[in-house]
PDB file of C-alpha atoms in Angstrom:
ATOM      1  CA  MET A   1      87.203  85.548 101.699  1.00  0.00           C
ATOM      2  CA  SER A   2      87.779  81.658 101.002  1.00  0.00           C
ATOM      3  CA  ASP A   3      85.977  79.601  98.725  1.00  0.00           C
ATOM      4  CA  GLN A   4      83.513  78.602 100.906  1.00  0.00           C
ATOM      5  CA  GLU A   5      82.414  82.017 102.521  1.00  0.00           C
ATOM      6  CA  ILE A   6      81.956  83.300  98.996  1.00  0.00           C
ATOM      7  CA  GLU A   7      79.839  79.540  98.335  1.00  0.00           C
ATOM      8  CA  LYS A   8      78.006  80.325 101.309  1.00  0.00           C
ATOM      9  CA  ALA A   9      77.552  84.026 100.263  1.00  0.00           C
ATOM     10  CA  ILE A  10      76.399  82.793  96.568  1.00  0.00           C
ATOM     11  CA  GLN A  11      73.975  80.122  98.173  1.00  0.00           C
ATOM     12  CA  ALA A  12      72.354  82.803 100.630  1.00  0.00           C
ATOM     13  CA  LYS A  13      71.841  85.344  97.787  1.00  0.00           C
ATOM     14  CA  ASP A  14      70.188  81.949  96.127  1.00  0.00           C
ATOM     15  CA  ALA A  15      72.332  82.656  93.200  1.00  0.00           C
ATOM     16  CA  ASN A  16      72.851  79.523  92.340  1.00  0.00           C
ATOM     17  CA  VAL A  17      70.419  78.234  89.856  1.00  0.00           C
ATOM     18  CA  ALA A  18      72.841  78.546  86.940  1.00  0.00           C
ATOM     19  CA  PRO A  19      76.144  76.133  85.714  1.00  0.00           C
ATOM     20  CA  ARG A  20      79.009  77.205  87.413  1.00  0.00           C
ATOM     21  CA  VAL A  21      81.922  75.888  88.847  1.00  0.00           C
ATOM     22  CA  THR A  22      81.899  75.817  92.230  1.00  0.00           C
ATOM     23  CA  PRO A  23      84.912  75.104  95.120  1.00  0.00           C
ATOM     24  CA  ALA A  24      83.606  71.330  95.487  1.00  0.00           C
ATOM     25  CA  ASP A  25      83.800  70.744  91.449  1.00  0.00           C
ATOM     26  CA  ILE A  26      87.526  71.855  91.791  1.00  0.00           C
ATOM     27  CA  GLU A  27      88.276  69.254  94.517  1.00  0.00           C
ATOM     28  CA  ALA A  28      86.513  66.687  92.771  1.00  0.00           C
ATOM     29  CA  ASN A  29      88.766  67.269  89.463  1.00  0.00           C
ATOM     30  CA  ILE A  30      92.039  66.734  91.302  1.00  0.00           C
ATOM     31  CA  VAL A  31      92.866  63.243  91.363  1.00  0.00           C
ATOM     32  CA  GLN A  32      96.396  64.295  92.594  1.00  0.00           C
ATOM     33  CA  VAL A  33      98.670  66.580  94.681  1.00  0.00           C
ATOM     34  CA  GLU A  34     102.223  66.604  94.571  1.00  0.00           C
ATOM     35  CA  VAL A  35     104.226  69.619  96.378  1.00  0.00           C
ATOM     36  CA  VAL A  36     107.914  70.570  94.942  1.00  0.00           C
ATOM     37  CA  ARG A  37     110.058  72.080  97.518  1.00  0.00           C
ATOM     38  CA  TYR A  38     113.337  73.788  96.301  1.00  0.00           C
ATOM     39  CA  VAL A  39     115.826  75.944  98.324  1.00  0.00           C
ATOM     40  CA  THR A  40     117.776  79.120  97.311  1.00  0.00           C
ATOM     41  CA  GLN A  41     121.367  78.856  97.569  1.00  0.00           C
ATOM     42  CA  GLY A  42     120.758  81.850 100.206  1.00  0.00           C
ATOM     43  CA  GLY A  43     118.565  78.974 101.978  1.00  0.00           C
ATOM     44  CA  LYS A  44     114.881  80.326 100.763  1.00  0.00           C
ATOM     45  CA  VAL A  45     112.198  77.956 100.884  1.00  0.00           C
ATOM     46  CA  LEU A  46     109.456  77.753  98.136  1.00  0.00           C
ATOM     47  CA  ARG A  47     107.054  75.225  97.699  1.00  0.00           C
ATOM     48  CA  TRP A  48     105.002  74.804  94.373  1.00  0.00           C
ATOM     49  CA  ALA A  49     101.803  72.337  94.160  1.00  0.00           C
ATOM     50  CA  VAL A  50     101.443  70.249  90.640  1.00  0.00           C
ATOM     51  CA  LEU A  51      98.163  69.256  90.743  1.00  0.00           C
ATOM     52  CA  THR A  52      96.803  66.392  88.570  1.00  0.00           C
ATOM     53  CA  THR A  53      92.871  66.417  87.221  1.00  0.00           C
ATOM     54  CA  LYS A  54      90.859  63.615  85.945  1.00  0.00           C
ATOM     55  CA  ASN A  55      91.529  64.459  82.178  1.00  0.00           C
ATOM     56  CA  GLY A  56      95.422  63.929  82.885  1.00  0.00           C
ATOM     57  CA  TYR A  57      96.590  67.495  82.385  1.00  0.00           C
ATOM     58  CA  ALA A  58      98.351  69.317  85.549  1.00  0.00           C
ATOM     59  CA  VAL A  59      98.662  72.543  86.895  1.00  0.00           C
ATOM     60  CA  THR A  60     101.003  74.869  89.126  1.00  0.00           C
ATOM     61  CA  GLY A  61     100.317  77.737  90.761  1.00  0.00           C
ATOM     62  CA  ARG A  62     102.148  80.687  92.017  1.00  0.00           C
ATOM     63  CA  PRO A  63     104.951  79.211  94.726  1.00  0.00           C
ATOM     64  CA  SER A  64     104.683  79.960  98.794  1.00  0.00           C
ATOM     65  CA  ALA A  65     108.073  81.170 100.121  1.00  0.00           C
ATOM     66  CA  CYS A  66     109.106  82.966 102.892  1.00  0.00           C
ATOM     67  CA  VAL A  67     110.902  85.953 103.292  1.00  0.00           C
ATOM     68  CA  SER A  68     113.012  83.912 106.258  1.00  0.00           C
ATOM     69  CA  PRO A  69     114.193  80.565 106.490  1.00  0.00           C
ATOM     70  CA  GLU A  70     113.413  80.505 109.787  1.00  0.00           C
ATOM     71  CA  ASN A  71     109.880  81.186 109.493  1.00  0.00           C
ATOM     72  CA  ASP A  72     109.089  78.164 107.419  1.00  0.00           C
ATOM     73  CA  ASN A  73     106.452  75.969 107.992  1.00  0.00           C
ATOM     74  CA  ALA A  74     106.070  73.148 105.854  1.00  0.00           C
ATOM     75  CA  GLU A  75     102.148  72.862 106.465  1.00  0.00           C
ATOM     76  CA  ASP A  76     101.764  76.000 106.096  1.00  0.00           C
ATOM     77  CA  GLY A  77     103.768  76.584 102.745  1.00  0.00           C
ATOM     78  CA  GLU A  78     102.340  72.951 101.311  1.00  0.00           C
ATOM     79  CA  ARG A  79      98.863  74.276 101.889  1.00  0.00           C
ATOM     80  CA  ILE A  80      99.391  78.249 100.071  1.00  0.00           C
ATOM     81  CA  ALA A  81     101.099  75.801  97.464  1.00  0.00           C
ATOM     82  CA  ILE A  82      98.023  74.182  96.992  1.00  0.00           C
ATOM     83  CA  GLU A  83      95.710  77.209  97.299  1.00  0.00           C
ATOM     84  CA  ASN A  84      97.811  79.266  94.811  1.00  0.00           C
ATOM     85  CA  ALA A  85      97.583  75.999  92.225  1.00  0.00           C
ATOM     86  CA  LYS A  86      93.863  75.779  92.415  1.00  0.00           C
ATOM     87  CA  ASN A  87      93.012  79.237  91.866  1.00  0.00           C
ATOM     88  CA  GLU A  88      94.817  78.276  88.613  1.00  0.00           C
ATOM     89  CA  LEU A  89      91.833  75.997  87.890  1.00  0.00           C
ATOM     90  CA  TRP A  90      89.130  78.105  88.512  1.00  0.00           C
ATOM     91  CA  PRO A  91      89.167  79.782  84.544  1.00  0.00           C
ATOM     92  CA  LEU A  92      90.524  76.652  83.345  1.00  0.00           C
ATOM     93  CA  MET A  93      87.431  74.814  84.410  1.00  0.00           C
ATOM     94  CA  GLY A  94      85.164  77.984  83.776  1.00  0.00           C
ATOM     95  CA  TYR A  95      86.529  77.854  80.335  1.00  0.00           C
ATOM     96  CA  GLU A  96      85.601  73.901  79.881  1.00  0.00           C
ATOM     97  CA  LEU A  97      82.189  74.501  81.150  1.00  0.00           C
ATOM     98  CA  GLN A  98      81.305  77.452  79.080  1.00  0.00           C
ATOM     99  CA  SER A  99      82.512  75.097  76.022  1.00  0.00           C
ATOM    100  CA  LYS A 100      80.076  72.605  77.191  1.00  0.00           C
ATOM    101  CA  LEU A 101      77.266  75.321  77.726  1.00  0.00           C
ATOM    102  CA  ALA A 102      77.920  76.316  73.907  1.00  0.00           C
ATOM    103  CA  GLY A 103      77.557  73.010  72.519  1.00  0.00           C
ATOM    104  CA  GLY A 104      81.119  72.642  71.617  1.00  0.00           C
ATOM    105  CA  ALA A 105      83.776  69.497  72.744  1.00  0.00           C
ATOM    106  CA  ALA A 106      85.032  70.170  75.891  1.00  0.00           C
TER     107      ALA A 106
END
């Protein structure tokens, strides 16, 4: 299930009443996306996305990779690498929201 599908399900259940991190919050927090491509000696292609957030913090996720180099597709590999990196932002932004709700300096 995609982030958008999950968001629609949450809104359909009217579970959108308390503060929470949304897919739109994740997107709005990203100010720069860089994709790093690495080719192993055996020809395997890996891609990592580096997402820089509004406060300057950068995160990466797990790389995208193909078993067979012949199947490598730059567009798909970059999309997967970016989604993997976005998945790393969810807990960080959740922690930041929790700190704000608790009255801490976040």
